[in-house]
Amino acid sequence: MVANANLKERPKTGIVMAGGGARGAYEVGVLLFLRERLSKRLGYDIPLDVLAGTSVGAINASFTAATLEDPKNQMQRLRESWNTLRVDHLMTMGLPDVWRAGKLLIGPRQSEAHVSGSRHGGLINTTGLEKFVARATPWRGISDNIKKGNLRALAVSATHVGSGHSVVFSQTQKNIETGWSANPFVKHKKARIGPRHVLASAAIPMFFSAVKINREYYTDGGLRQNTPMSPAIHHGADRLLVISLRHIPSKEELEQQHSTTYPRPLFLFGKAMDALLLDHTEYDLDRMERLNVILKAGRAVYGDEFNSKLNEEMMDIRGKGALRALDAVHVRPSQDIGILAADFISSGRADIRNRFVSKILNYFVDAGEGTQSDLPSYLLFDGKFAELLIELGYEDAAAQEDELAELFSLYEESESKVKHLK
């Protein structure tokens, strides 16, 4: 295929990967489509200049960043890693874990002197997941690909436990500009991204342990920034592929979800997780589209100098970076992953041998609540279920091959626009 790393004038492309626990296998399917089918159509290996991820999206983004030197095989390698997963290998829960979790929930506050190690809290023992993350990704490859020019930036979002603020850890070709955002609840830190940053980003609240980085604890980045579009834009992406993990139900699907009985407490907890961790991408993309329309209308009325004049004034007012039009495509699941997970468990295809973890997951799929429960889909790190989601992601991306081909063209289109993948 045609090498394209030296085409400095081409638009910079960014991939934004959302969080959602085990749902993240869907993102692998979309990336696999880019590397296999779309690259073959375009005749070159698609350049991925900026990668930004939260939670499981941070795991996938980091692996992608670390293996960019091998575009033909990297997604097959990531697929194989997901296919080897088993819930029992990654997460365990026994009586000692239940006792420890109870002490954390209702016991006295622990001082720093009594907290040891880099992890704290969590109902589930995730030692296996931590080992998987540490071993599956060749972490030195991130720095190597940045030095070689294969990667412009990698950004991983987490939530600071003490303040509740979003923290974006970034590894880039250039020094980070301070004060990207006017949002006082978003901080930016330069980092050599490694397993701890990713595990912190993926630490599902209550279930997974918070992770200590430089004497401070962090948890799931999806609490405040589940789809990190802003970091990708600030790191220079001109065009975005946004991969989210939330299915938008049809009217018929919504009608089927109506229930006349009051649900169980853990069912409500699963819905609360949806509200916290599943993204609000539609709002962000709608705002981007409105900005594109404003910039286009301004150029039509005032000429090509409109953008530069507007940004001069905006710099005086906001003191921030320039406004610019952006292309974006949004890929989302065409099927409800929560329902797929419930069906997978109820059919007996999930090989879960840990008694406590099995009870937690099966609790949501009995008594008629399974089709409306989403929590199992966050925790079902099962290779066969992962393959199901990978195939779904591949098919959803293939359904919009033309739009993706336009987005990843080496030449910038005359008019920017936002396209939603249904």
Coordinates of C-alpha atoms in Angstrom, one line a residue:
M1 CA 0.0 0.0 0.0
V2 CA 1.0 3.6 -0.5
A3 CA 3.0 5.1 2.4
N4 CA 1.5 8.3 3.7
A5 CA 3.3 9.3 6.9
N6 CA 5.2 12.0 5.0
L7 CA 2.1 13.8 3.7
K8 CA 2.4 16.7 6.1
E9 CA -0.2 18.9 4.4
R10 CA -3.0 16.3 4.7
P11 CA -5.8 16.8 7.2
K12 CA -5.0 15.1 10.6
T13 CA -7.4 12.4 11.6
G14 CA -8.4 11.4 15.1
I15 CA -10.2 8.4 16.6
V16 CA -12.3 8.9 19.7
M17 CA -13.2 5.8 21.7
A18 CA -15.9 5.8 24.4
G19 CA -16.0 3.9 27.6
G20 CA -18.3 1.0 28.5
G21 CA -16.4 -1.9 30.0
A22 CA -16.7 -5.2 28.1
R23 CA -18.7 -3.3 25.4
G24 CA -15.4 -2.1 24.1
A25 CA -15.0 -5.1 21.9
Y26 CA -17.3 -3.3 19.5
E27 CA -14.7 -0.6 18.9
V28 CA -12.2 -3.4 17.8
G29 CA -14.7 -4.3 15.1
V30 CA -14.8 -0.8 13.7
L31 CA -11.1 -0.4 13.8
L32 CA -10.7 -3.8 12.1
F33 CA -12.9 -2.6 9.3
L34 CA -10.7 0.4 8.8
R35 CA -7.5 -1.6 8.6
E36 CA -8.8 -4.5 6.5
R37 CA -11.6 -3.3 4.1
L38 CA -11.4 0.5 4.0
S39 CA -7.6 0.5 3.6
K40 CA -7.9 -1.9 0.7
R41 CA -10.5 0.3 -1.0
L42 CA -8.4 3.5 -0.5
G43 CA -5.1 1.9 -1.5
Y44 CA -3.2 3.0 1.5
D45 CA -2.9 2.4 5.2
I46 CA -5.2 4.9 6.9
P47 CA -3.2 7.3 9.1
L48 CA -4.4 7.7 12.7
D49 CA -2.8 10.9 14.0
V50 CA -4.6 11.4 17.3
L51 CA -6.1 8.7 19.5
A52 CA -8.3 9.6 22.5
G53 CA -10.1 7.1 24.8
T54 CA -11.9 6.8 28.1
S55 CA -12.3 3.6 30.2
V56 CA -12.2 0.6 27.8
G57 CA -11.7 3.1 25.0
A58 CA -8.4 4.0 26.7
I59 CA -7.3 0.3 26.6
N60 CA -8.1 0.1 22.9
A61 CA -6.6 3.5 22.1
S62 CA -3.3 2.7 23.9
F63 CA -2.9 -0.6 22.2
T64 CA -3.6 1.0 18.8
A65 CA -1.0 3.8 19.6
A66 CA 1.6 1.2 20.6
T67 CA 1.2 -0.9 17.4
L68 CA 0.8 1.8 14.7
E69 CA 4.1 0.6 13.1
D70 CA 2.2 -2.6 12.1
P71 CA -1.1 -1.3 10.6
K72 CA -1.8 -4.5 8.6
N73 CA -1.8 -6.8 11.7
Q74 CA -2.4 -4.6 14.7
M75 CA -6.2 -5.0 14.8
Q76 CA -6.0 -8.8 14.3
R77 CA -3.7 -8.8 17.3
L78 CA -6.1 -6.8 19.3
R79 CA -9.0 -9.1 18.2
E80 CA -7.0 -12.1 19.4
S81 CA -6.4 -10.5 22.7
W82 CA -10.1 -9.9 23.2
N83 CA -11.0 -13.4 22.0
T84 CA -8.9 -15.0 24.8
L85 CA -10.7 -13.2 27.6
R86 CA -12.6 -15.1 30.3
V87 CA -14.5 -13.4 33.1
D88 CA -12.9 -15.7 35.7
H89 CA -9.4 -14.9 34.6
L90 CA -9.9 -11.2 34.8
M91 CA -12.2 -10.8 37.8
T92 CA -12.7 -12.8 40.9
M93 CA -14.9 -12.5 43.9
G94 CA -14.9 -14.6 47.1
L95 CA -15.7 -14.3 50.8
P96 CA -12.5 -12.3 51.5
D97 CA -13.4 -9.8 48.8
V98 CA -17.0 -9.5 50.1
W99 CA -15.7 -8.9 53.6
R100 CA -13.1 -6.3 52.4
A101 CA -15.8 -4.5 50.3
G102 CA -18.1 -4.4 53.3
K103 CA -15.4 -2.8 55.5
L104 CA -14.8 -0.2 52.8
L105 CA -18.5 0.6 52.5
I106 CA -19.5 0.9 56.1
G107 CA -16.2 0.9 58.0
P108 CA -14.2 4.0 59.3
R109 CA -12.3 6.1 57.0
Q110 CA -8.8 4.8 56.4
S111 CA -5.8 7.1 56.7
E112 CA -3.1 7.2 54.0
A113 CA -0.8 5.2 56.3
H114 CA -3.3 2.2 56.2
V115 CA -3.7 2.3 52.4
S116 CA -1.1 0.3 50.7
G117 CA -0.3 -0.4 47.0
S118 CA -1.5 1.4 43.9
R119 CA -5.1 0.3 44.1
H120 CA -7.9 1.0 46.7
G121 CA -11.5 -0.1 47.0
G122 CA -13.7 -2.0 44.6
L123 CA -16.1 -4.9 45.1
I124 CA -14.4 -7.2 42.6
N125 CA -10.8 -8.4 42.6
T126 CA -9.5 -7.2 39.2
T127 CA -5.9 -8.5 39.5
G128 CA -6.4 -10.6 36.4
L129 CA -7.6 -7.6 34.4
E130 CA -4.6 -5.5 35.5
K131 CA -2.2 -8.2 34.4
F132 CA -4.0 -8.5 31.0
V133 CA -3.7 -4.7 30.4
A134 CA -0.1 -4.6 31.5
R135 CA 0.9 -7.5 29.2
A136 CA -1.3 -7.2 26.2
T137 CA 0.0 -3.7 25.1
P138 CA 3.7 -3.2 24.1
W139 CA 3.8 0.1 26.0
R140 CA 7.2 1.3 24.7
G141 CA 5.7 1.3 21.3
I142 CA 3.7 4.5 22.2
S143 CA 6.9 6.5 22.6
D144 CA 8.5 4.9 19.6
N145 CA 5.6 5.7 17.3
I146 CA 5.5 9.3 18.5
K147 CA 9.2 9.7 17.8
K148 CA 8.9 8.1 14.4
G149 CA 6.0 10.5 13.5
N150 CA 3.4 7.7 13.2
L151 CA 1.4 9.3 16.1
R152 CA 0.7 12.9 16.9
A153 CA -0.9 12.3 20.3
L154 CA -2.5 9.8 22.7
A155 CA -5.0 11.1 25.3
V156 CA -6.5 9.1 28.1
S157 CA -9.2 10.5 30.4
A158 CA -9.7 9.6 34.0
T159 CA -11.6 11.1 37.0
H160 CA -9.7 12.5 40.0
V161 CA -11.3 10.9 43.1
G162 CA -10.7 13.8 45.5
S163 CA -12.1 16.6 43.4
G164 CA -14.3 14.8 40.9
H165 CA -12.6 16.7 38.0
S166 CA -11.7 15.1 34.7
V167 CA -8.0 14.7 34.1
V168 CA -6.7 14.1 30.6
F169 CA -3.3 12.4 30.5
S170 CA -1.6 13.2 27.2
Q171 CA 1.5 11.9 25.5
T172 CA 2.3 14.0 22.5
Q173 CA 4.9 15.1 19.9
K174 CA 4.9 18.6 21.4
N175 CA 4.5 20.1 24.8
I176 CA 1.0 20.4 26.0
E177 CA -0.5 23.9 25.8
T178 CA -1.9 24.8 29.2
G179 CA -5.4 26.0 29.6
W180 CA -7.0 24.3 26.6
S181 CA -10.4 24.5 28.1
A182 CA -12.5 27.1 29.8
N183 CA -14.1 24.3 31.8
P184 CA -12.7 24.5 35.4
F185 CA -13.5 20.8 35.9
V186 CA -11.1 19.6 33.2
K187 CA -7.4 19.4 33.9
H188 CA -4.6 18.4 31.5
K189 CA -1.4 16.6 32.5
K190 CA 1.6 15.5 30.4
A191 CA 2.4 11.9 31.0
R192 CA 4.3 8.9 29.6
I193 CA 1.1 6.8 29.4
G194 CA 1.4 3.3 30.9
P195 CA -0.8 0.6 32.5
R196 CA -1.8 2.7 35.5
H197 CA -3.2 5.6 33.5
V198 CA -5.3 3.1 31.5
L199 CA -6.4 1.1 34.5
A200 CA -7.4 4.3 36.3
S201 CA -9.5 5.4 33.2
A202 CA -11.2 2.0 33.2
A203 CA -11.9 1.7 36.9
I204 CA -15.7 1.2 36.9
P205 CA -16.9 2.9 40.2
M206 CA -17.8 0.6 43.1
F207 CA -16.8 -2.6 41.1
F208 CA -13.1 -1.9 40.3
S209 CA -10.4 -0.4 42.5
A210 CA -9.4 3.2 42.1
V211 CA -5.8 3.6 40.9
K212 CA -3.0 5.7 42.5
I213 CA -0.9 7.9 40.2
N214 CA 1.6 10.2 41.8
R215 CA 0.0 9.9 45.2
E216 CA -3.5 10.7 44.0
Y217 CA -6.4 8.3 43.2
Y218 CA -8.3 8.2 39.9
T219 CA -11.3 6.3 38.7
D220 CA -13.3 5.8 35.6
G221 CA -13.0 8.7 33.2
G222 CA -16.5 8.1 31.9
L223 CA -18.0 9.7 34.9
R224 CA -17.4 13.1 33.4
Q225 CA -15.9 12.6 29.9
N226 CA -17.0 9.3 28.4
T227 CA -16.4 10.3 24.8
P228 CA -13.2 12.5 24.8
M229 CA -13.8 14.6 21.6
S230 CA -12.3 17.7 23.1
P231 CA -8.8 16.3 23.7
A232 CA -8.6 14.9 20.2
I233 CA -9.5 18.3 18.7
H234 CA -7.1 20.2 20.9
H235 CA -4.3 17.8 19.9
G236 CA -4.8 18.9 16.3
A237 CA -7.3 16.5 14.7
D238 CA -9.1 18.1 11.8
R239 CA -11.4 15.2 11.3
L240 CA -12.9 12.7 13.8
L241 CA -14.2 9.2 13.8
V242 CA -16.2 8.9 17.0
I243 CA -17.0 5.4 18.2
S244 CA -19.6 5.2 21.0
L245 CA -21.1 2.2 22.7
R246 CA -24.7 3.2 23.1
H247 CA -27.5 2.1 20.9
I248 CA -30.3 4.6 20.3
P249 CA -33.6 2.6 20.6
S250 CA -36.4 2.9 18.1
K251 CA -40.0 3.7 19.3
E252 CA -40.8 0.0 19.1
E253 CA -37.9 -0.9 21.3
L254 CA -38.8 1.8 23.8
E255 CA -42.3 0.5 24.0
Q256 CA -41.0 -3.0 24.8
Q257 CA -39.0 -1.7 27.7
H258 CA -42.0 -0.5 29.6
S259 CA -42.5 -2.3 32.9
T260 CA -45.4 -2.3 35.4
T261 CA -43.3 -3.6 38.3
Y262 CA -40.8 -1.7 40.4
P263 CA -37.3 -3.0 39.5
R264 CA -34.7 -4.3 41.9
P265 CA -32.1 -2.0 43.5
L266 CA -29.2 -3.4 41.4
F267 CA -31.3 -2.9 38.3
L268 CA -31.6 0.8 39.2
F269 CA -27.9 0.8 39.8
G270 CA -27.4 -0.5 36.2
K271 CA -29.5 2.4 34.8
A272 CA -27.5 4.8 36.9
M273 CA -24.3 3.4 35.4
D274 CA -25.9 4.1 31.9
A275 CA -26.5 7.7 32.9
L276 CA -23.0 8.1 34.2
L277 CA -20.9 6.1 31.7
L278 CA -22.7 6.1 28.4
D279 CA -22.0 9.1 26.4
H280 CA -23.9 12.2 25.3
T281 CA -22.2 12.2 21.9
E282 CA -25.2 13.4 20.0
Y283 CA -25.1 16.7 21.9
D284 CA -21.4 17.2 21.2
L285 CA -21.8 16.4 17.5
D286 CA -24.8 18.7 17.2
R287 CA -22.8 21.5 18.7
M288 CA -20.0 20.8 16.3
E289 CA -22.4 20.8 13.4
R290 CA -23.9 24.1 14.4
L291 CA -20.4 25.7 14.6
N292 CA -19.6 24.4 11.1
V293 CA -22.8 26.0 9.8
I294 CA -22.0 29.3 11.5
L295 CA -18.5 29.4 10.0
K296 CA -19.8 28.4 6.6
A297 CA -22.5 31.1 6.7
G298 CA -20.0 33.7 7.9
R299 CA -17.6 33.0 5.0
A300 CA -20.6 33.3 2.6
V301 CA -21.6 36.7 3.9
Y302 CA -18.3 38.3 4.8
G303 CA -15.8 36.4 2.6
D304 CA -12.8 34.1 3.3
E305 CA -11.4 36.4 6.0
F306 CA -14.4 35.8 8.3
N307 CA -12.7 32.9 10.1
S308 CA -9.4 34.8 10.8
K309 CA -11.3 38.0 11.9
L310 CA -13.6 36.0 14.2
N311 CA -10.7 34.1 15.8
E312 CA -8.8 37.3 16.4
E313 CA -11.8 38.6 18.4
M314 CA -12.4 35.3 20.1
M315 CA -8.8 35.2 21.3
D316 CA -9.2 38.6 22.9
I317 CA -12.4 37.5 24.6
R318 CA -11.6 33.9 25.5
G319 CA -7.9 33.7 25.2
K320 CA -8.2 30.3 23.8
G321 CA -7.5 28.4 20.6
A322 CA -8.9 29.2 17.2
L323 CA -12.4 28.0 16.0
R324 CA -12.3 25.8 13.0
A325 CA -14.7 23.6 11.0
L326 CA -14.4 19.9 11.6
D327 CA -15.5 16.8 9.8
A328 CA -16.9 14.0 12.0
V329 CA -18.5 10.5 11.5
H330 CA -20.2 8.8 14.4
V331 CA -20.4 5.0 14.6
R332 CA -22.8 3.6 17.2
P333 CA -24.2 0.1 17.8
S334 CA -27.1 -0.9 15.6
Q335 CA -28.3 -3.3 18.3
D336 CA -28.7 -2.9 22.1
I337 CA -25.5 -4.3 23.6
G338 CA -27.3 -4.7 27.0
I339 CA -29.9 -7.0 25.4
L340 CA -27.2 -8.9 23.6
A341 CA -25.3 -9.5 26.9
A342 CA -28.5 -10.6 28.7
D343 CA -29.3 -13.1 25.9
F344 CA -25.7 -14.4 25.9
I345 CA -25.8 -15.1 29.7
S346 CA -29.3 -16.5 29.8
S347 CA -28.5 -18.9 26.9
G348 CA -25.7 -20.4 28.9
R349 CA -22.9 -19.4 26.5
A350 CA -21.0 -17.4 29.2
D351 CA -18.4 -19.6 30.9
I352 CA -18.4 -18.1 34.3
R353 CA -17.1 -20.4 37.0
N354 CA -16.7 -17.9 39.8
R355 CA -19.8 -18.4 41.9
F356 CA -20.1 -14.8 43.2
V357 CA -19.5 -13.2 39.8
S358 CA -21.9 -15.6 38.1
K359 CA -24.6 -14.7 40.7
I360 CA -24.1 -11.0 40.1
L361 CA -24.4 -11.3 36.4
N362 CA -27.3 -13.8 36.4
Y363 CA -29.2 -11.6 38.9
F364 CA -30.0 -9.2 36.1
V365 CA -31.3 -11.7 33.6
D366 CA -33.9 -13.5 35.6
A367 CA -37.4 -12.4 36.7
G368 CA -37.9 -10.7 33.3
E369 CA -35.5 -7.9 33.9
G370 CA -32.7 -9.2 31.7
T371 CA -33.7 -7.5 28.5
Q372 CA -33.6 -4.1 30.2
S373 CA -30.5 -4.5 32.4
D374 CA -27.2 -3.1 31.1
L375 CA -24.8 -3.8 34.0
P376 CA -23.9 -7.3 32.7
S377 CA -22.7 -5.8 29.4
Y378 CA -20.0 -3.8 31.3
L379 CA -18.6 -6.8 33.1
L380 CA -19.0 -9.6 30.6
F381 CA -15.3 -9.9 29.5
D382 CA -15.9 -13.1 27.6
G383 CA -14.1 -14.0 24.4
K384 CA -17.1 -15.4 22.6
F385 CA -19.2 -12.3 23.6
A386 CA -16.3 -10.1 22.5
E387 CA -16.3 -11.8 19.1
L388 CA -20.1 -11.1 18.8
L389 CA -19.5 -7.4 19.4
I390 CA -16.5 -7.3 17.1
E391 CA -18.6 -8.6 14.3
L392 CA -21.3 -6.1 15.1
G393 CA -18.8 -3.2 15.0
Y394 CA -17.4 -4.4 11.7
E395 CA -20.9 -4.7 10.1
D396 CA -22.0 -1.3 11.4
A397 CA -18.9 0.4 9.9
A398 CA -19.3 -1.5 6.6
A399 CA -22.8 -0.1 6.4
Q400 CA -21.3 3.4 6.0
E401 CA -18.3 2.6 4.0
D402 CA -18.7 5.5 1.6
E403 CA -18.9 8.1 4.4
L404 CA -15.8 6.6 6.1
A405 CA -13.9 6.6 2.8
E406 CA -14.6 10.3 2.4
L407 CA -13.6 11.0 6.0
F408 CA -10.2 9.2 5.6
S409 CA -9.4 10.7 2.2
L410 CA -5.9 12.2 2.1
Y411 CA -7.4 15.4 0.7
E412 CA -9.6 17.8 2.6
E413 CA -13.1 18.4 1.3
S414 CA -14.3 21.9 0.4
E415 CA -17.1 21.8 2.9
S416 CA -17.0 20.3 6.3
K417 CA -20.0 18.4 7.6
V418 CA -21.0 16.0 10.3
K419 CA -22.3 12.5 9.3
H420 CA -24.1 10.2 11.7
L421 CA -23.8 6.5 11.2
K422 CA -27.3 5.0 11.9

